[in-house]
């Protein structure tokens, strides 16, 4: 029981640390090549647009939360 609870706590924390250390991952559609096959024709991957890397979902979620927090927080009177 203790091991299961530890895994439930450790998994999100380790993924969060991974998103901080490596915010980009290989594109899952083209496996990081930047190209896909459509009916026998090689084209630029539409998901990563040939860049071969995509932001991880966790990092995308973190960025959205950060933008929302910044937009909804009043500036401090000590900010210049």
PDB file of N, CA and C in Angstrom:
ATOM      1  N   UNK A   1       0.822  -1.200   0.000  1.00  0.00           N
ATOM      2  CA  UNK A   1       0.000   0.000   0.000  1.00  0.00           C
ATOM      3  C   UNK A   1       0.864   1.262   0.000  1.00  0.00           C
ATOM      4  N   UNK A   2       1.906   1.225   0.815  1.00  0.00           N
ATOM      5  CA  UNK A   2       2.796   2.373   0.890  1.00  0.00           C
ATOM      6  C   UNK A   2       3.494   2.599  -0.451  1.00  0.00           C
ATOM      7  N   UNK A   3       3.879   1.511  -1.110  1.00  0.00           N
ATOM      8  CA  UNK A   3       4.560   1.619  -2.393  1.00  0.00           C
ATOM      9  C   UNK A   3       3.650   2.241  -3.447  1.00  0.00           C
ATOM     10  N   UNK A   4       2.390   1.852  -3.446  1.00  0.00           N
ATOM     11  CA  UNK A   4       1.446   2.417  -4.417  1.00  0.00           C
ATOM     12  C   UNK A   4       1.252   3.908  -4.179  1.00  0.00           C
ATOM     13  N   UNK A   5       1.151   4.308  -2.929  1.00  0.00           N
ATOM     14  CA  UNK A   5       1.008   5.735  -2.618  1.00  0.00           C
ATOM     15  C   UNK A   5       2.255   6.507  -3.017  1.00  0.00           C
ATOM     16  N   UNK A   6       3.400   5.903  -2.795  1.00  0.00           N
ATOM     17  CA  UNK A   6       4.654   6.552  -3.164  1.00  0.00           C
ATOM     18  C   UNK A   6       4.752   6.741  -4.676  1.00  0.00           C
ATOM     19  N   UNK A   7       4.311   5.743  -5.425  1.00  0.00           N
ATOM     20  CA  UNK A   7       4.326   5.845  -6.890  1.00  0.00           C
ATOM     21  C   UNK A   7       3.357   6.930  -7.354  1.00  0.00           C
ATOM     22  N   UNK A   8       2.178   7.007  -6.722  1.00  0.00           N
ATOM     23  CA  UNK A   8       1.194   8.029  -7.103  1.00  0.00           C
ATOM     24  C   UNK A   8       1.697   9.439  -6.838  1.00  0.00           C
ATOM     25  N   UNK A   9       2.569   9.600  -5.867  1.00  0.00           N
ATOM     26  CA  UNK A   9       3.127  10.912  -5.572  1.00  0.00           C
ATOM     27  C   UNK A   9       4.365  11.180  -6.422  1.00  0.00           C
ATOM     28  N   UNK A  10       5.188  10.168  -6.624  1.00  0.00           N
ATOM     29  CA  UNK A  10       6.464  10.346  -7.323  1.00  0.00           C
ATOM     30  C   UNK A  10       6.308  10.526  -8.832  1.00  0.00           C
ATOM     31  N   UNK A  11       5.311   9.895  -9.431  1.00  0.00           N
ATOM     32  CA  UNK A  11       5.160   9.971 -10.892  1.00  0.00           C
ATOM     33  C   UNK A  11       4.904  11.397 -11.386  1.00  0.00           C
ATOM     34  N   UNK A  12       3.936  12.140 -10.834  1.00  0.00           N
ATOM     35  CA  UNK A  12       3.742  13.513 -11.326  1.00  0.00           C
ATOM     36  C   UNK A  12       4.918  14.432 -11.025  1.00  0.00           C
ATOM     37  N   UNK A  13       5.568  14.218  -9.889  1.00  0.00           N
ATOM     38  CA  UNK A  13       6.719  15.055  -9.547  1.00  0.00           C
ATOM     39  C   UNK A  13       7.868  14.803 -10.506  1.00  0.00           C
ATOM     40  N   UNK A  14       8.114  13.534 -10.844  1.00  0.00           N
ATOM     41  CA  UNK A  14       9.202  13.235 -11.774  1.00  0.00           C
ATOM     42  C   UNK A  14       8.888  13.759 -13.176  1.00  0.00           C
ATOM     43  N   UNK A  15       7.609  13.700 -13.601  1.00  0.00           N
ATOM     44  CA  UNK A  15       7.247  14.245 -14.909  1.00  0.00           C
ATOM     45  C   UNK A  15       7.402  15.766 -14.914  1.00  0.00           C
ATOM     46  N   UNK A  16       7.053  16.409 -13.823  1.00  0.00           N
ATOM     47  CA  UNK A  16       7.204  17.862 -13.714  1.00  0.00           C
ATOM     48  C   UNK A  16       8.680  18.250 -13.818  1.00  0.00           C
ATOM     49  N   UNK A  17       9.541  17.480 -13.148  1.00  0.00           N
ATOM     50  CA  UNK A  17      10.979  17.753 -13.240  1.00  0.00           C
ATOM     51  C   UNK A  17      11.503  17.510 -14.647  1.00  0.00           C
ATOM     52  N   UNK A  18      10.988  16.482 -15.318  1.00  0.00           N
ATOM     53  CA  UNK A  18      11.372  16.232 -16.697  1.00  0.00           C
ATOM     54  C   UNK A  18      10.963  17.390 -17.600  1.00  0.00           C
ATOM     55  N   UNK A  19       9.753  17.934 -17.381  1.00  0.00           N
ATOM     56  CA  UNK A  19       9.284  19.066 -18.190  1.00  0.00           C
ATOM     57  C   UNK A  19      10.137  20.309 -17.947  1.00  0.00           C
ATOM     58  N   UNK A  20      10.659  20.465 -16.735  1.00  0.00           N
ATOM     59  CA  UNK A  20      11.536  21.598 -16.457  1.00  0.00           C
ATOM     60  C   UNK A  20      12.908  21.405 -17.096  1.00  0.00           C
ATOM     61  N   UNK A  21      13.434  20.190 -17.029  1.00  0.00           N
ATOM     62  CA  UNK A  21      14.772  19.926 -17.552  1.00  0.00           C
ATOM     63  C   UNK A  21      14.777  19.827 -19.076  1.00  0.00           C
ATOM     64  N   UNK A  22      13.796  19.132 -19.642  1.00  0.00           N
ATOM     65  CA  UNK A  22      13.722  18.951 -21.089  1.00  0.00           C
ATOM     66  C   UNK A  22      12.313  19.305 -21.559  1.00  0.00           C
ATOM     67  N   UNK A  23      12.046  20.574 -21.842  1.00  0.00           N
ATOM     68  CA  UNK A  23      10.684  20.962 -22.210  1.00  0.00           C
ATOM     69  C   UNK A  23      10.244  20.460 -23.586  1.00  0.00           C
ATOM     70  N   UNK A  24      11.177  20.083 -24.440  1.00  0.00           N
ATOM     71  CA  UNK A  24      10.825  19.609 -25.774  1.00  0.00           C
ATOM     72  C   UNK A  24      11.038  18.107 -25.878  1.00  0.00           C
ATOM     73  N   UNK A  25      10.155  17.458 -26.650  1.00  0.00           N
ATOM     74  CA  UNK A  25      10.256  16.022 -26.915  1.00  0.00           C
ATOM     75  C   UNK A  25      10.182  15.808 -28.418  1.00  0.00           C
ATOM     76  N   UNK A  26      10.625  14.651 -28.866  1.00  0.00           N
ATOM     77  CA  UNK A  26      10.511  14.326 -30.291  1.00  0.00           C
ATOM     78  C   UNK A  26       9.051  14.266 -30.687  1.00  0.00           C
ATOM     79  N   UNK A  27       8.780  14.663 -31.915  1.00  0.00           N
ATOM     80  CA  UNK A  27       7.423  14.600 -32.441  1.00  0.00           C
ATOM     81  C   UNK A  27       7.001  13.136 -32.522  1.00  0.00           C
ATOM     82  N   UNK A  28       5.806  12.828 -32.015  1.00  0.00           N
ATOM     83  CA  UNK A  28       5.337  11.449 -32.008  1.00  0.00           C
ATOM     84  C   UNK A  28       4.840  11.001 -33.375  1.00  0.00           C
ATOM     85  N   UNK A  29       4.427  11.925 -34.194  1.00  0.00           N
ATOM     86  CA  UNK A  29       3.887  11.543 -35.498  1.00  0.00           C
ATOM     87  C   UNK A  29       4.988  11.139 -36.472  1.00  0.00           C
ATOM     88  N   UNK A  30       6.074  11.899 -36.506  1.00  0.00           N
ATOM     89  CA  UNK A  30       7.142  11.614 -37.463  1.00  0.00           C
ATOM     90  C   UNK A  30       8.362  10.979 -36.796  1.00  0.00           C
ATOM     91  N   UNK A  31       8.286  10.704 -35.505  1.00  0.00           N
ATOM     92  CA  UNK A  31       9.389  10.105 -34.736  1.00  0.00           C
ATOM     93  C   UNK A  31      10.649  10.964 -34.772  1.00  0.00           C
ATOM     94  N   UNK A  32      10.484  12.259 -34.874  1.00  0.00           N
ATOM     95  CA  UNK A  32      11.608  13.176 -34.847  1.00  0.00           C
ATOM     96  C   UNK A  32      12.349  13.337 -36.155  1.00  0.00           C
ATOM     97  N   UNK A  33      11.769  12.916 -37.267  1.00  0.00           N
ATOM     98  CA  UNK A  33      12.437  13.083 -38.561  1.00  0.00           C
ATOM     99  C   UNK A  33      12.005  14.368 -39.265  1.00  0.00           C
ATOM    100  N   UNK A  34      10.817  14.864 -38.964  1.00  0.00           N
ATOM    101  CA  UNK A  34      10.314  16.069 -39.610  1.00  0.00           C
ATOM    102  C   UNK A  34       9.573  15.789 -40.903  1.00  0.00           C
ATOM    103  N   UNK A  35       9.482  14.513 -41.284  1.00  0.00           N
ATOM    104  CA  UNK A  35       8.826  14.147 -42.542  1.00  0.00           C
ATOM    105  C   UNK A  35       7.893  12.966 -42.314  1.00  0.00           C
ATOM    106  N   UNK A  36       6.786  12.935 -43.039  1.00  0.00           N
ATOM    107  CA  UNK A  36       5.862  11.808 -42.986  1.00  0.00           C
ATOM    108  C   UNK A  36       5.507  11.399 -44.411  1.00  0.00           C
ATOM    109  N   UNK A  37       4.958  10.204 -44.533  1.00  0.00           N
ATOM    110  CA  UNK A  37       4.530   9.707 -45.845  1.00  0.00           C
ATOM    111  C   UNK A  37       3.018   9.817 -45.951  1.00  0.00           C
ATOM    112  N   UNK A  38       2.573  10.396 -47.045  1.00  0.00           N
ATOM    113  CA  UNK A  38       1.146  10.461 -47.363  1.00  0.00           C
ATOM    114  C   UNK A  38       0.949   9.867 -48.736  1.00  0.00           C
ATOM    115  N   UNK A  39       0.335   8.701 -48.745  1.00  0.00           N
ATOM    116  CA  UNK A  39       0.071   7.995 -50.005  1.00  0.00           C
ATOM    117  C   UNK A  39       1.340   7.822 -50.843  1.00  0.00           C
ATOM    118  N   UNK A  40       2.432   7.487 -50.171  1.00  0.00           N
ATOM    119  CA  UNK A  40       3.680   7.234 -50.872  1.00  0.00           C
ATOM    120  C   UNK A  40       4.511   8.470 -51.167  1.00  0.00           C
ATOM    121  N   UNK A  41       4.049   9.646 -50.780  1.00  0.00           N
ATOM    122  CA  UNK A  41       4.775  10.891 -51.024  1.00  0.00           C
ATOM    123  C   UNK A  41       5.291  11.408 -49.684  1.00  0.00           C
ATOM    124  N   UNK A  42       6.568  11.736 -49.624  1.00  0.00           N
ATOM    125  CA  UNK A  42       7.155  12.272 -48.400  1.00  0.00           C
ATOM    126  C   UNK A  42       6.853  13.768 -48.319  1.00  0.00           C
ATOM    127  N   UNK A  43       6.228  14.177 -47.206  1.00  0.00           N
ATOM    128  CA  UNK A  43       5.871  15.582 -46.992  1.00  0.00           C
ATOM    129  C   UNK A  43       6.367  16.010 -45.620  1.00  0.00           C
ATOM    130  N   UNK A  44       6.389  17.314 -45.400  1.00  0.00           N
ATOM    131  CA  UNK A  44       6.762  17.862 -44.102  1.00  0.00           C
ATOM    132  C   UNK A  44       5.682  17.493 -43.084  1.00  0.00           C
ATOM    133  N   UNK A  45       6.104  17.092 -41.908  1.00  0.00           N
ATOM    134  CA  UNK A  45       5.165  16.667 -40.866  1.00  0.00           C
ATOM    135  C   UNK A  45       4.255  17.837 -40.487  1.00  0.00           C
ATOM    136  N   UNK A  46       2.931  17.655 -40.556  1.00  0.00           N
ATOM    137  CA  UNK A  46       2.025  18.755 -40.231  1.00  0.00           C
ATOM    138  C   UNK A  46       1.959  19.056 -38.731  1.00  0.00           C
ATOM    139  N   UNK A  47       2.292  18.104 -37.897  1.00  0.00           N
ATOM    140  CA  UNK A  47       2.198  18.326 -36.460  1.00  0.00           C
ATOM    141  C   UNK A  47       3.331  19.203 -35.943  1.00  0.00           C
ATOM    142  N   UNK A  48       4.575  18.890 -36.338  1.00  0.00           N
ATOM    143  CA  UNK A  48       5.719  19.681 -35.855  1.00  0.00           C
ATOM    144  C   UNK A  48       6.210  20.680 -36.901  1.00  0.00           C
ATOM    145  N   UNK A  49       5.593  20.666 -38.086  1.00  0.00           N
ATOM    146  CA  UNK A  49       5.954  21.552 -39.187  1.00  0.00           C
ATOM    147  C   UNK A  49       7.436  21.443 -39.556  1.00  0.00           C
ATOM    148  N   UNK A  50       7.964  20.214 -39.485  1.00  0.00           N
ATOM    149  CA  UNK A  50       9.340  19.969 -39.888  1.00  0.00           C
ATOM    150  C   UNK A  50      10.387  20.321 -38.853  1.00  0.00           C
ATOM    151  N   UNK A  51       9.973  20.803 -37.686  1.00  0.00           N
ATOM    152  CA  UNK A  51      10.920  21.199 -36.650  1.00  0.00           C
ATOM    153  C   UNK A  51      11.473  20.011 -35.883  1.00  0.00           C
ATOM    154  N   UNK A  52      10.792  18.859 -35.922  1.00  0.00           N
ATOM    155  CA  UNK A  52      11.163  17.603 -35.291  1.00  0.00           C
ATOM    156  C   UNK A  52      10.960  17.583 -33.779  1.00  0.00           C
ATOM    157  N   UNK A  53      10.640  18.691 -33.163  1.00  0.00           N
ATOM    158  CA  UNK A  53      10.454  18.766 -31.712  1.00  0.00           C
ATOM    159  C   UNK A  53       9.124  19.421 -31.399  1.00  0.00           C
ATOM    160  N   UNK A  54       8.522  19.016 -30.275  1.00  0.00           N
ATOM    161  CA  UNK A  54       7.279  19.618 -29.792  1.00  0.00           C
ATOM    162  C   UNK A  54       7.390  19.856 -28.292  1.00  0.00           C
ATOM    163  N   UNK A  55       6.673  20.850 -27.818  1.00  0.00           N
ATOM    164  CA  UNK A  55       6.607  21.068 -26.376  1.00  0.00           C
ATOM    165  C   UNK A  55       5.868  19.910 -25.727  1.00  0.00           C
ATOM    166  N   UNK A  56       6.356  19.477 -24.580  1.00  0.00           N
ATOM    167  CA  UNK A  56       5.663  18.420 -23.843  1.00  0.00           C
ATOM    168  C   UNK A  56       4.331  18.958 -23.335  1.00  0.00           C
ATOM    169  N   UNK A  57       3.381  18.054 -23.124  1.00  0.00           N
ATOM    170  CA  UNK A  57       2.059  18.471 -22.655  1.00  0.00           C
ATOM    171  C   UNK A  57       2.147  19.146 -21.297  1.00  0.00           C
ATOM    172  N   UNK A  58       2.975  18.630 -20.426  1.00  0.00           N
ATOM    173  CA  UNK A  58       3.120  19.217 -19.097  1.00  0.00           C
ATOM    174  C   UNK A  58       3.692  20.621 -19.154  1.00  0.00           C
ATOM    175  N   UNK A  59       4.645  20.849 -20.042  1.00  0.00           N
ATOM    176  CA  UNK A  59       5.224  22.183 -20.176  1.00  0.00           C
ATOM    177  C   UNK A  59       4.215  23.149 -20.783  1.00  0.00           C
ATOM    178  N   UNK A  60       3.415  22.648 -21.724  1.00  0.00           N
ATOM    179  CA  UNK A  60       2.368  23.471 -22.323  1.00  0.00           C
ATOM    180  C   UNK A  60       1.348  23.879 -21.256  1.00  0.00           C
ATOM    181  N   UNK A  61       1.000  22.946 -20.388  1.00  0.00           N
ATOM    182  CA  UNK A  61       0.075  23.226 -19.288  1.00  0.00           C
ATOM    183  C   UNK A  61       0.677  24.233 -18.317  1.00  0.00           C
ATOM    184  N   UNK A  62       1.957  24.075 -18.007  1.00  0.00           N
ATOM    185  CA  UNK A  62       2.641  25.013 -17.111  1.00  0.00           C
ATOM    186  C   UNK A  62       2.665  26.425 -17.710  1.00  0.00           C
ATOM    187  N   UNK A  63       2.975  26.527 -19.004  1.00  0.00           N
ATOM    188  CA  UNK A  63       3.004  27.838 -19.658  1.00  0.00           C
ATOM    189  C   UNK A  63       1.626  28.500 -19.657  1.00  0.00           C
ATOM    190  N   UNK A  64       0.575  27.709 -19.893  1.00  0.00           N
ATOM    191  CA  UNK A  64      -0.781  28.264 -19.886  1.00  0.00           C
ATOM    192  C   UNK A  64      -1.157  28.750 -18.491  1.00  0.00           C
ATOM    193  N   UNK A  65      -0.809  27.972 -17.472  1.00  0.00           N
ATOM    194  CA  UNK A  65      -1.097  28.394 -16.099  1.00  0.00           C
ATOM    195  C   UNK A  65      -0.327  29.664 -15.759  1.00  0.00           C
ATOM    196  N   UNK A  66       0.922  29.741 -16.175  1.00  0.00           N
ATOM    197  CA  UNK A  66       1.747  30.915 -15.884  1.00  0.00           C
ATOM    198  C   UNK A  66       1.191  32.162 -16.564  1.00  0.00           C
ATOM    199  N   UNK A  67       0.768  32.037 -17.837  1.00  0.00           N
ATOM    200  CA  UNK A  67       0.180  33.184 -18.539  1.00  0.00           C
ATOM    201  C   UNK A  67      -1.104  33.638 -17.862  1.00  0.00           C
ATOM    202  N   UNK A  68      -1.936  32.689 -17.444  1.00  0.00           N
ATOM    203  CA  UNK A  68      -3.189  33.025 -16.779  1.00  0.00           C
ATOM    204  C   UNK A  68      -2.922  33.714 -15.447  1.00  0.00           C
ATOM    205  N   UNK A  69      -1.963  33.214 -14.712  1.00  0.00           N
ATOM    206  CA  UNK A  69      -1.623  33.812 -13.422  1.00  0.00           C
ATOM    207  C   UNK A  69      -1.086  35.227 -13.605  1.00  0.00           C
ATOM    208  N   UNK A  70      -0.209  35.406 -14.580  1.00  0.00           N
ATOM    209  CA  UNK A  70       0.353  36.737 -14.831  1.00  0.00           C
ATOM    210  C   UNK A  70      -0.714  37.725 -15.289  1.00  0.00           C
ATOM    211  N   UNK A  71      -1.673  37.263 -16.088  1.00  0.00           N
ATOM    212  CA  UNK A  71      -2.718  38.150 -16.593  1.00  0.00           C
ATOM    213  C   UNK A  71      -3.705  38.535 -15.492  1.00  0.00           C
ATOM    214  N   UNK A  72      -3.876  37.659 -14.508  1.00  0.00           N
ATOM    215  CA  UNK A  72      -4.868  37.929 -13.467  1.00  0.00           C
ATOM    216  C   UNK A  72      -4.302  38.525 -12.195  1.00  0.00           C
ATOM    217  N   UNK A  73      -3.005  38.732 -12.129  1.00  0.00           N
ATOM    218  CA  UNK A  73      -2.372  39.257 -10.921  1.00  0.00           C
ATOM    219  C   UNK A  73      -2.125  40.743 -11.093  1.00  0.00           C
ATOM    220  N   UNK A  74      -2.507  41.493 -10.079  1.00  0.00           N
ATOM    221  CA  UNK A  74      -2.246  42.927 -10.128  1.00  0.00           C
ATOM    222  C   UNK A  74      -0.760  43.184  -9.916  1.00  0.00           C
ATOM    223  N   UNK A  75      -0.211  44.174 -10.581  1.00  0.00           N
ATOM    224  CA  UNK A  75       1.208  44.481 -10.356  1.00  0.00           C
ATOM    225  C   UNK A  75       1.421  45.028  -8.950  1.00  0.00           C
ATOM    226  N   UNK A  76       2.550  44.715  -8.399  1.00  0.00           N
ATOM    227  CA  UNK A  76       2.903  45.199  -7.073  1.00  0.00           C
ATOM    228  C   UNK A  76       3.228  46.683  -7.155  1.00  0.00           C
ATOM    229  N   UNK A  77       3.039  47.394  -6.070  1.00  0.00           N
ATOM    230  CA  UNK A  77       3.363  48.820  -6.102  1.00  0.00           C
ATOM    231  C   UNK A  77       4.861  49.038  -6.059  1.00  0.00           C
ATOM    232  N   UNK A  78       5.631  47.977  -5.811  1.00  0.00           N
ATOM    233  CA  UNK A  78       7.085  48.087  -5.798  1.00  0.00           C
ATOM    234  C   UNK A  78       7.695  47.799  -7.157  1.00  0.00           C
ATOM    235  N   UNK A  79       6.867  47.314  -8.122  1.00  0.00           N
ATOM    236  CA  UNK A  79       7.382  47.076  -9.468  1.00  0.00           C
ATOM    237  C   UNK A  79       7.590  48.400 -10.178  1.00  0.00           C
ATOM    238  N   UNK A  80       8.641  48.495 -10.942  1.00  0.00           N
ATOM    239  CA  UNK A  80       8.904  49.742 -11.665  1.00  0.00           C
ATOM    240  C   UNK A  80       8.270  49.738 -13.012  1.00  0.00           C
TER     241      UNK A  80
END
